[in-house]
PDB file of C-alpha atoms in Angstrom:
ATOM      1  CA  MET A  14     -38.150  97.192  77.968  1.00 87.00           C
ATOM      2  CA  THR A  15     -39.516  99.074  80.799  1.00 94.00           C
ATOM      3  CA  LEU A  16     -40.103  97.640  84.407  1.00 96.00           C
ATOM      4  CA  ARG A  17     -43.762  97.296  83.908  1.00 97.00           C
ATOM      5  CA  GLU A  18     -43.704  95.174  80.552  1.00 97.00           C
ATOM      6  CA  THR A  19     -40.792  93.109  81.992  1.00 97.00           C
ATOM      7  CA  VAL A  20     -43.112  92.461  84.847  1.00 98.00           C
ATOM      8  CA  GLU A  21     -45.962  91.760  82.849  1.00 98.00           C
ATOM      9  CA  ARG A  22     -44.402  89.869  80.590  1.00 97.00           C
ATOM     10  CA  PHE A  23     -43.249  87.411  83.052  1.00 98.00           C
ATOM     11  CA  SER A  24     -45.423  83.970  83.405  1.00 97.00           C
ATOM     12  CA  PRO A  25     -46.107  83.090  86.921  1.00 98.00           C
ATOM     13  CA  GLY A  26     -45.057  79.555  87.796  1.00 96.00           C
ATOM     14  CA  CYS A  27     -47.120  79.340  90.960  1.00 96.00           C
ATOM     15  CA  GLU A  28     -49.803  81.457  93.058  1.00 97.00           C
ATOM     16  CA  GLN A  29     -46.762  82.867  95.295  1.00 97.00           C
ATOM     17  CA  GLU A  30     -45.860  84.661  91.839  1.00 98.00           C
ATOM     18  CA  ALA A  31     -49.284  85.016  90.488  1.00 98.00           C
ATOM     19  CA  GLN A  32     -50.180  87.183  93.574  1.00 98.00           C
ATOM     20  CA  ASP A  33     -46.467  89.061  93.685  1.00 98.00           C
ATOM     21  CA  ARG A  34     -46.550  89.814  89.956  1.00 98.00           C
ATOM     22  CA  ARG A  35     -49.800  91.630  90.666  1.00 98.00           C
ATOM     23  CA  LEU A  36     -48.877  93.235  93.856  1.00 98.00           C
ATOM     24  CA  MET A  37     -45.707  94.743  91.531  1.00 98.00           C
ATOM     25  CA  LEU A  38     -47.525  95.946  89.277  1.00 98.00           C
ATOM     26  CA  GLU A  39     -49.353  97.950  91.346  1.00 98.00           C
ATOM     27  CA  TYR A  40     -46.669  98.821  92.878  1.00 98.00           C
ATOM     28  CA  ILE A  41     -45.324 100.597  89.597  1.00 98.00           C
ATOM     29  CA  ASP A  42     -48.364 102.166  88.946  1.00 97.00           C
ATOM     30  CA  ARG A  43     -48.510 104.066  92.175  1.00 97.00           C
ATOM     31  CA  PHE A  44     -45.128 104.842  93.237  1.00 97.00           C
ATOM     32  CA  PRO A  45     -42.747 106.831  90.944  1.00 96.00           C
ATOM     33  CA  ASP A  46     -39.652 106.151  93.078  1.00 97.00           C
ATOM     34  CA  VAL A  47     -40.707 102.288  93.119  1.00 98.00           C
ATOM     35  CA  LEU A  48     -37.138 101.816  92.007  1.00 98.00           C
ATOM     36  CA  THR A  49     -34.684 103.614  94.131  1.00 97.00           C
ATOM     37  CA  ARG A  50     -34.487 103.298  98.321  1.00 95.00           C
ATOM     38  CA  GLU A  51     -36.262 106.724  98.224  1.00 95.00           C
ATOM     39  CA  ASN A  52     -39.686 104.565  98.352  1.00 96.00           C
ATOM     40  CA  GLU A  53     -39.138 103.594 102.090  1.00 94.00           C
ATOM     41  CA  LEU A  54     -41.970 101.247 102.115  1.00 96.00           C
ATOM     42  CA  ALA A  55     -40.908  98.882  98.660  1.00 97.00           C
ATOM     43  CA  HIS A  56     -38.544  99.181  96.439  1.00 98.00           C
ATOM     44  CA  PHE A  57     -37.128  97.365  93.031  1.00 98.00           C
ATOM     45  CA  THR A  58     -33.942  94.491  94.026  1.00 98.00           C
ATOM     46  CA  ALA A  59     -32.488  92.070  91.484  1.00 98.00           C
ATOM     47  CA  SER A  60     -30.869  88.604  91.742  1.00 98.00           C
ATOM     48  CA  ALA A  61     -28.793  86.178  90.547  1.00 98.00           C
ATOM     49  CA  TRP A  62     -29.207  82.616  90.847  1.00 98.00           C
ATOM     50  CA  VAL A  63     -25.630  81.448  89.648  1.00 98.00           C
ATOM     51  CA  THR A  64     -24.763  78.546  87.679  1.00 98.00           C
ATOM     52  CA  THR A  65     -22.016  76.633  85.853  1.00 97.00           C
ATOM     53  CA  PRO A  66     -22.547  75.223  82.697  1.00 97.00           C
ATOM     54  CA  ALA A  67     -23.911  71.823  84.079  1.00 96.00           C
ATOM     55  CA  ARG A  68     -26.110  73.243  86.331  1.00 97.00           C
ATOM     56  CA  ASP A  69     -24.705  71.236  88.606  1.00 97.00           C
ATOM     57  CA  ARG A  70     -23.501  73.759  90.636  1.00 98.00           C
ATOM     58  CA  VAL A  71     -24.502  77.403  92.052  1.00 98.00           C
ATOM     59  CA  LEU A  72     -22.839  80.385  93.537  1.00 98.00           C
ATOM     60  CA  MET A  73     -23.237  81.575  96.965  1.00 98.00           C
ATOM     61  CA  LEU A  74     -22.044  84.067  99.353  1.00 98.00           C
ATOM     62  CA  TYR A  75     -22.138  84.657 103.423  1.00 98.00           C
ATOM     63  CA  HIS A  76     -24.255  87.491 104.122  1.00 94.00           C
ATOM     64  CA  ASN A  77     -22.905  89.606 106.930  1.00 91.00           C
ATOM     65  CA  ILE A  78     -26.409  91.228 107.631  1.00 85.00           C
ATOM     66  CA  TYR A  79     -28.459  88.323 107.113  1.00 87.00           C
ATOM     67  CA  ARG A  80     -25.828  85.980 108.733  1.00 92.00           C
ATOM     68  CA  SER A  81     -26.811  82.951 105.923  1.00 96.00           C
ATOM     69  CA  TRP A  82     -25.765  82.105 102.865  1.00 98.00           C
ATOM     70  CA  ALA A  83     -27.808  83.573  99.730  1.00 97.00           C
ATOM     71  CA  TRP A  84     -27.346  84.518  96.641  1.00 97.00           C
ATOM     72  CA  PRO A  85     -26.139  87.579  95.137  1.00 98.00           C
ATOM     73  CA  GLY A  86     -28.211  90.516  94.737  1.00 97.00           C
ATOM     74  CA  GLY A  87     -29.220  93.800  95.127  1.00 96.00           C
ATOM     75  CA  HIS A  88     -31.050  97.527  95.147  1.00 97.00           C
ATOM     76  CA  ALA A  89     -32.430  99.108  91.141  1.00 98.00           C
ATOM     77  CA  ASP A  90     -30.966 101.688  92.496  1.00 97.00           C
ATOM     78  CA  GLY A  91     -32.799 104.289  89.686  1.00 97.00           C
ATOM     79  CA  ASP A  92     -31.366 101.304  86.854  1.00 97.00           C
ATOM     80  CA  ALA A  93     -34.954  99.986  85.530  1.00 97.00           C
ATOM     81  CA  ASP A  94     -33.033  96.928  83.607  1.00 97.00           C
ATOM     82  CA  LEU A  95     -32.437  94.683  86.338  1.00 98.00           C
ATOM     83  CA  LEU A  96     -30.865  92.184  84.512  1.00 98.00           C
ATOM     84  CA  ALA A  97     -27.909  94.304  84.382  1.00 98.00           C
ATOM     85  CA  VAL A  98     -28.332  94.945  88.198  1.00 98.00           C
ATOM     86  CA  ALA A  99     -28.297  91.297  88.687  1.00 98.00           C
ATOM     87  CA  LEU A 100     -25.030  91.371  86.501  1.00 98.00           C
ATOM     88  CA  ARG A 101     -23.660  93.951  88.431  1.00 98.00           C
ATOM     89  CA  GLU A 102     -24.132  92.765  91.786  1.00 98.00           C
ATOM     90  CA  VAL A 103     -22.844  89.528  91.160  1.00 98.00           C
ATOM     91  CA  ARG A 104     -19.630  90.765  89.701  1.00 97.00           C
ATOM     92  CA  GLU A 105     -19.704  93.455  92.861  1.00 97.00           C
ATOM     93  CA  GLU A 106     -19.917  90.747  95.633  1.00 97.00           C
ATOM     94  CA  THR A 107     -18.248  87.743  94.297  1.00 97.00           C
ATOM     95  CA  GLY A 108     -15.553  88.875  92.204  1.00 97.00           C
ATOM     96  CA  ALA A 109     -17.118  86.690  89.271  1.00 97.00           C
ATOM     97  CA  THR A 110     -16.361  88.241  85.860  1.00 95.00           C
ATOM     98  CA  GLN A 111     -17.034  85.982  82.998  1.00 96.00           C
ATOM     99  CA  LEU A 112     -21.126  85.735  83.298  1.00 98.00           C
ATOM    100  CA  ARG A 113     -23.595  84.683  81.278  1.00 97.00           C
ATOM    101  CA  PRO A 114     -27.275  85.473  81.044  1.00 98.00           C
ATOM    102  CA  ALA A 115     -29.050  82.368  80.374  1.00 96.00           C
ATOM    103  CA  SER A 116     -32.044  84.234  79.412  1.00 95.00           C
ATOM    104  CA  ALA A 117     -33.007  87.857  79.311  1.00 96.00           C
ATOM    105  CA  ARG A 118     -36.172  87.095  81.078  1.00 96.00           C
ATOM    106  CA  PRO A 119     -36.422  86.187  85.091  1.00 97.00           C
ATOM    107  CA  ILE A 120     -37.016  83.260  86.394  1.00 97.00           C
ATOM    108  CA  SER A 121     -38.507  83.935  89.384  1.00 98.00           C
ATOM    109  CA  LEU A 122     -40.369  86.961  91.064  1.00 98.00           C
ATOM    110  CA  GLU A 123     -40.583  87.461  94.598  1.00 98.00           C
ATOM    111  CA  ILE A 124     -41.472  90.045  97.188  1.00 98.00           C
ATOM    112  CA  LEU A 125     -39.357  89.719 100.282  1.00 97.00           C
ATOM    113  CA  PRO A 126     -39.687  90.842 103.396  1.00 96.00           C
ATOM    114  CA  VAL A 127     -36.872  92.945 105.160  1.00 93.00           C
ATOM    115  CA  ALA A 128     -36.726  93.328 108.831  1.00 91.00           C
ATOM    116  CA  ALA A 129     -35.177  96.426 110.316  1.00 91.00           C
ATOM    117  CA  HIS A 130     -31.831  96.567 110.499  1.00 88.00           C
ATOM    118  CA  PHE A 131     -28.305  98.569 110.580  1.00 87.00           C
ATOM    119  CA  ARG A 132     -26.447  99.113 108.053  1.00 82.00           C
ATOM    120  CA  ARG A 133     -22.856 100.829 108.040  1.00 82.00           C
ATOM    121  CA  GLY A 134     -24.223 102.617 111.495  1.00 89.00           C
ATOM    122  CA  ARG A 135     -27.302 103.740 110.156  1.00 91.00           C
ATOM    123  CA  TYR A 136     -30.801 102.211 111.318  1.00 94.00           C
ATOM    124  CA  VAL A 137     -33.346 100.878 108.184  1.00 90.00           C
ATOM    125  CA  ALA A 138     -36.590 100.253 108.448  1.00 94.00           C
ATOM    126  CA  PRO A 139     -38.456  97.087 107.653  1.00 96.00           C
ATOM    127  CA  HIS A 140     -39.857  97.119 103.975  1.00 97.00           C
ATOM    128  CA  LEU A 141     -39.903  95.370 101.258  1.00 98.00           C
ATOM    129  CA  HIS A 142     -37.914  94.147  98.396  1.00 98.00           C
ATOM    130  CA  LEU A 143     -39.454  93.770  94.659  1.00 98.00           C
ATOM    131  CA  ASN A 144     -37.351  90.962  93.443  1.00 98.00           C
ATOM    132  CA  LEU A 145     -36.521  89.518  90.049  1.00 98.00           C
ATOM    133  CA  THR A 146     -34.018  86.917  89.887  1.00 98.00           C
ATOM    134  CA  TYR A 147     -32.163  85.977  86.971  1.00 98.00           C
ATOM    135  CA  LEU A 148     -30.661  82.958  85.893  1.00 98.00           C
ATOM    136  CA  ILE A 149     -26.566  83.498  85.491  1.00 98.00           C
ATOM    137  CA  VAL A 150     -24.347  81.176  83.753  1.00 98.00           C
ATOM    138  CA  ALA A 151     -20.461  81.144  85.070  1.00 97.00           C
ATOM    139  CA  GLY A 152     -17.575  78.997  84.971  1.00 94.00           C
ATOM    140  CA  GLU A 153     -16.390  77.601  88.110  1.00 93.00           C
ATOM    141  CA  GLU A 154     -13.055  78.249  87.221  1.00 94.00           C
ATOM    142  CA  GLN A 155     -13.002  81.996  88.389  1.00 93.00           C
ATOM    143  CA  ALA A 156     -11.372  83.759  91.044  1.00 94.00           C
ATOM    144  CA  LEU A 157     -13.976  84.534  93.814  1.00 96.00           C
ATOM    145  CA  ARG A 158     -13.465  86.974  96.259  1.00 96.00           C
ATOM    146  CA  ALA A 159     -15.724  88.067  98.946  1.00 96.00           C
ATOM    147  CA  LYS A 160     -17.043  91.905  99.868  1.00 95.00           C
ATOM    148  CA  PRO A 161     -16.227  92.552 103.133  1.00 94.00           C
ATOM    149  CA  ASP A 162     -18.733  95.150 103.854  1.00 91.00           C
ATOM    150  CA  GLU A 163     -21.497  92.934 102.743  1.00 92.00           C
ATOM    151  CA  ASN A 164     -20.409  89.427 102.623  1.00 92.00           C
ATOM    152  CA  SER A 165     -17.738  87.146 104.383  1.00 95.00           C
ATOM    153  CA  GLY A 166     -17.114  84.362 101.509  1.00 96.00           C
ATOM    154  CA  VAL A 167     -18.302  83.408  98.378  1.00 98.00           C
ATOM    155  CA  ALA A 168     -18.761  79.476  97.767  1.00 97.00           C
ATOM    156  CA  TRP A 169     -19.558  76.992  94.864  1.00 98.00           C
ATOM    157  CA  PHE A 170     -22.670  74.386  96.323  1.00 98.00           C
ATOM    158  CA  ALA A 171     -24.366  71.508  94.913  1.00 98.00           C
ATOM    159  CA  PRO A 172     -27.646  72.914  94.207  1.00 98.00           C
ATOM    160  CA  GLU A 173     -29.433  70.922  97.420  1.00 97.00           C
ATOM    161  CA  GLU A 174     -26.766  71.859  99.675  1.00 98.00           C
ATOM    162  CA  ALA A 175     -26.972  75.574  98.599  1.00 98.00           C
ATOM    163  CA  VAL A 176     -31.113  75.517  99.946  1.00 98.00           C
ATOM    164  CA  ALA A 177     -29.536  73.417 103.532  1.00 97.00           C
ATOM    165  CA  ALA A 178     -27.124  76.348 103.670  1.00 97.00           C
ATOM    166  CA  SER A 179     -29.171  79.011 103.859  1.00 97.00           C
ATOM    167  CA  THR A 180     -30.320  79.397 107.900  1.00 96.00           C
ATOM    168  CA  GLU A 181     -33.591  81.567 106.354  1.00 95.00           C
ATOM    169  CA  PRO A 182     -36.084  79.033 106.194  1.00 95.00           C
ATOM    170  CA  ASP A 183     -38.047  81.802 103.814  1.00 94.00           C
ATOM    171  CA  MET A 184     -35.660  81.965 101.443  1.00 96.00           C
ATOM    172  CA  ARG A 185     -35.151  77.733 101.691  1.00 97.00           C
ATOM    173  CA  VAL A 186     -38.812  77.641  99.699  1.00 96.00           C
ATOM    174  CA  ILE A 187     -36.938  80.447  97.113  1.00 97.00           C
ATOM    175  CA  TYR A 188     -33.646  78.520  96.694  1.00 98.00           C
ATOM    176  CA  GLU A 189     -35.707  75.229  95.960  1.00 97.00           C
ATOM    177  CA  LYS A 190     -37.777  77.000  93.616  1.00 97.00           C
ATOM    178  CA  LEU A 191     -34.631  78.234  91.620  1.00 98.00           C
ATOM    179  CA  ASN A 192     -33.338  74.379  91.744  1.00 97.00           C
ATOM    180  CA  GLY A 193     -35.967  73.587  90.200  1.00 96.00           C
ATOM    181  CA  ARG A 194     -35.919  76.258  87.160  1.00 96.00           C
ATOM    182  CA  LEU A 195     -32.315  75.469  86.732  1.00 94.00           C
ATOM    183  CA  PHE A 196     -33.251  73.696  83.277  1.00 84.00           C
ATOM    184  CA  ALA A 197     -35.894  75.311  82.279  1.00 73.00           C
ATOM    185  CA  GLU A 198     -34.105  78.617  80.233  1.00 58.00           C
ATOM    186  CA  GLY A 199     -31.957  78.918  77.937  1.00 51.00           C
ATOM    187  CA  GLU A 200     -29.683  76.335  76.620  1.00 44.00           C
TER     188      GLU A 200
END
């Protein structure tokens, strides 16, 4: 399935998703490089809401740039299979390896503003992340580890604790939305 088909087939669950879906489709149509960071205005990313099989815990990492507990995720870097991107990012950022998508479809989409910052000594201008979020199931017994160049901690939280652990008000709204969808997909 192409990226456009994935976004087109996503069924918005709220006005934010309907508007963001419309804009994502416009970006796909207007910019041939929207899957890469070469597009400095906006590019696709994928995130994961990682949960236990009982869906009573979610996996978060302490993000060094944002100085907040956050979901795992990252840039598409040319890969149109955003589920594969989300799975790769969870593995890289948390050390978890036993992962199972609850569904091949994203459970959420959002356009996220990224403030200007420095990464690895280089200035990164403000831009947008065109993000698709996938629900991923993982067992709590797995060994976890931080990825020091990106995060300084990885931990399981009760869903409501994950929201409270975030210091980013805009992300708390998204995490609350994701918590509401923990039982919406898969088994």
